[in-house]
Coordinates of C-alpha atoms in Angstrom, one line a residue:
M203 CA 82.3 -23.1 55.5
P204 CA 78.7 -21.7 55.0
R205 CA 79.1 -21.8 51.2
P206 CA 79.0 -25.6 50.8
F207 CA 76.0 -25.8 53.0
L208 CA 74.2 -23.1 51.0
T209 CA 75.2 -24.8 47.7
I210 CA 73.8 -28.2 49.0
A211 CA 70.6 -26.6 50.3
L212 CA 70.0 -24.8 46.9
A213 CA 70.7 -28.0 45.0
S214 CA 68.3 -30.0 47.1
L215 CA 65.6 -27.4 46.5
L216 CA 66.0 -27.9 42.7
L217 CA 65.4 -31.6 43.1
V218 CA 62.2 -31.4 45.2
P219 CA 59.8 -30.4 42.4
S220 CA 60.7 -33.5 40.4
F221 CA 59.3 -35.7 43.1
V222 CA 55.9 -34.0 43.3
P223 CA 54.6 -35.2 39.8
N224 CA 55.8 -38.7 40.7
F225 CA 53.7 -38.7 43.8
A226 CA 50.7 -37.5 41.9
A227 CA 51.3 -40.2 39.3
A228 CA 51.5 -42.8 42.0
V229 CA 48.1 -41.7 43.4
D230 CA 46.5 -41.8 40.0
S231 CA 47.9 -45.2 39.2
S232 CA 46.7 -46.6 42.6
L233 CA 43.2 -45.4 41.7
D234 CA 43.4 -46.8 38.2
A235 CA 43.9 -50.3 39.6
Y236 CA 40.2 -50.2 40.8
V237 CA 38.5 -48.4 37.9
G238 CA 36.2 -50.5 35.8
Q239 CA 35.8 -53.4 38.3
Q240 CA 32.5 -54.6 39.6
P241 CA 32.0 -54.3 43.4
E242 CA 31.9 -58.0 43.9
A243 CA 35.3 -58.4 42.1
L244 CA 36.7 -55.6 44.3
L245 CA 35.7 -57.5 47.4
K246 CA 37.3 -60.7 46.1
A247 CA 40.5 -59.4 44.4
K248 CA 41.4 -56.2 46.4
P249 CA 41.9 -57.1 50.0
E250 CA 42.5 -53.5 51.0
F251 CA 39.1 -52.6 49.5
A252 CA 37.4 -55.5 51.3
K253 CA 39.0 -54.7 54.6
A254 CA 38.0 -51.0 54.4
Y255 CA 34.5 -51.9 53.3
R256 CA 34.0 -54.5 56.1
S257 CA 35.4 -52.1 58.7
A258 CA 33.1 -49.3 57.5
V259 CA 29.9 -51.3 57.6
G260 CA 31.0 -53.1 60.8
E261 CA 28.0 -54.5 62.7
L262 CA 25.4 -52.4 60.8
D263 CA 22.2 -54.2 60.1
F264 CA 22.2 -54.2 56.3
P265 CA 20.5 -56.7 54.1
A266 CA 22.4 -59.9 53.3
W267 CA 23.1 -58.9 49.7
T268 CA 25.4 -56.1 51.0
Q269 CA 27.9 -58.8 52.1
R270 CA 28.6 -60.0 48.6
L271 CA 27.8 -56.9 46.4
A272 CA 26.9 -59.2 43.5
A273 CA 24.9 -56.7 41.4
G274 CA 26.3 -53.2 40.9
K275 CA 28.0 -50.5 38.9
R276 CA 31.6 -50.7 37.8
A277 CA 34.1 -48.6 39.9
E278 CA 34.9 -45.1 38.7
R279 CA 37.3 -42.4 39.8
V280 CA 35.6 -39.3 41.4
D281 CA 37.1 -36.2 42.8
I282 CA 35.7 -34.5 45.9
N283 CA 37.3 -31.3 47.0
G284 CA 40.5 -32.2 45.1
T285 CA 40.9 -35.7 46.5
G286 CA 40.6 -38.7 44.3
Y287 CA 38.3 -41.6 45.4
I288 CA 37.0 -44.8 43.9
L289 CA 33.2 -44.9 43.8
T290 CA 31.2 -48.0 43.2
S291 CA 27.6 -49.0 44.0
A292 CA 25.6 -52.1 44.5
C293 CA 22.0 -53.1 44.8
S294 CA 19.9 -56.2 45.4
S295 CA 19.8 -58.6 42.5
A296 CA 16.0 -58.2 42.8
G297 CA 16.4 -54.7 41.4
C298 CA 18.0 -51.4 42.1
L299 CA 14.8 -49.4 42.5
D300 CA 14.4 -50.6 46.1
E301 CA 17.8 -50.4 47.9
H302 CA 21.2 -49.0 46.8
L303 CA 24.5 -49.1 48.5
Y304 CA 27.2 -46.5 47.6
I305 CA 30.9 -47.2 48.5
L306 CA 33.5 -44.4 48.4
F307 CA 37.0 -45.8 48.8
D308 CA 40.2 -43.9 49.4
P309 CA 43.2 -46.2 48.6
Q310 CA 45.6 -43.7 50.1
S311 CA 44.0 -43.8 53.6
G312 CA 42.6 -47.3 53.2
R313 CA 39.2 -46.0 54.4
A314 CA 35.7 -46.6 52.9
S315 CA 32.6 -44.6 53.6
G316 CA 29.2 -44.5 52.0
L317 CA 25.5 -44.4 51.9
F318 CA 22.8 -47.1 52.1
Y319 CA 20.1 -45.3 50.1
L320 CA 16.4 -46.0 50.1
P321 CA 15.0 -44.1 47.1
P322 CA 11.4 -42.9 47.3
A323 CA 8.9 -45.1 45.6
S324 CA 8.3 -43.7 42.1
D325 CA 4.6 -44.4 42.3
N326 CA 4.2 -42.6 45.6
P327 CA 5.1 -38.9 45.5
G328 CA 4.8 -38.5 49.3
D329 CA 7.1 -41.5 50.1
T330 CA 9.5 -40.6 52.9
R331 CA 11.5 -43.8 53.1
T332 CA 14.6 -41.9 51.9
A333 CA 14.7 -40.5 55.5
F334 CA 15.7 -44.0 56.6
S335 CA 18.8 -44.1 54.4
R336 CA 22.0 -44.6 56.5
W337 CA 25.5 -43.2 56.3
Y338 CA 28.4 -45.4 57.3
G339 CA 32.2 -44.9 57.8
M340 CA 32.1 -41.2 57.4
P341 CA 35.3 -39.3 58.1
A342 CA 35.7 -37.5 61.5
D343 CA 36.7 -34.3 59.7
K344 CA 33.4 -32.4 59.4
A345 CA 34.1 -30.5 56.2
T346 CA 35.2 -33.7 54.4
A347 CA 32.2 -35.6 55.7
Q348 CA 29.9 -32.9 54.5
A349 CA 31.5 -32.8 51.1
I350 CA 31.3 -36.6 50.8
G351 CA 27.7 -36.7 52.0
A352 CA 26.6 -34.0 49.6
F353 CA 28.3 -35.8 46.7
L354 CA 26.9 -39.2 47.5
L355 CA 23.4 -37.9 48.2
E356 CA 23.3 -36.1 44.8
R357 CA 24.6 -39.2 43.0
A358 CA 22.0 -41.4 44.7
A359 CA 19.2 -39.1 43.9
T360 CA 20.3 -38.8 40.2
D361 CA 20.7 -42.6 39.9
A362 CA 17.3 -43.1 41.5
Q363 CA 15.7 -40.7 39.1
T364 CA 17.4 -42.3 36.1
L365 CA 16.3 -45.8 37.2
A366 CA 12.7 -44.7 37.8
N367 CA 12.4 -42.9 34.5
P368 CA 14.5 -44.8 31.9
V369 CA 15.1 -43.3 28.6
K370 CA 12.8 -44.8 26.0
Q371 CA 14.5 -45.8 22.7

C-alpha cells in the first residue's frame, strides 16, 4: 500500500517546477501591461492602479494637479530587493523643477506608495525645502519601506539634478 502513495508523491514533485516559471511569467506580464503608459492614462485605463493610488494618497493635502497626473514620465518596471514594481512620476504642468510626485505600484498586492518630492531650488545652494517632501502609502514592513524609500529618494534626487542641469546639445 505505501508504494502507490510514494509513486504519486514523487510524480507530483516532478510537476511542481513546471509551475514556477509560469508564475514568474504571469508576474512579468502583469507588469508589462503598465510599462510605457503615462500616469494620467494609468489613472483612466487601469482601475486597479487608480484605486491603489487614491487609497495611498487618501486625504493628504497635495496640490490639485496630483488628482489628474496630467504631466509626467511613462511608467517603467523597476526591481527593488527582487520584487518587480511599476514606477511612474508626475509633476505640475507649470514645470517639474518645483514639485514632483513618484508613484510605485505593485500589481500583485494592489498597493501604491511613493514620494511627493520638493527638490532644492537650483539657484539657492542652502535651500532646505526637500525636508518638507512627504512619503505616502509606505508598506508596514520596515525593511521593505526602507528599501523603497532609499530607491525613490535616489531617483528623485537624480531626476532633480538632471532637470536642473540639462545636457546642452
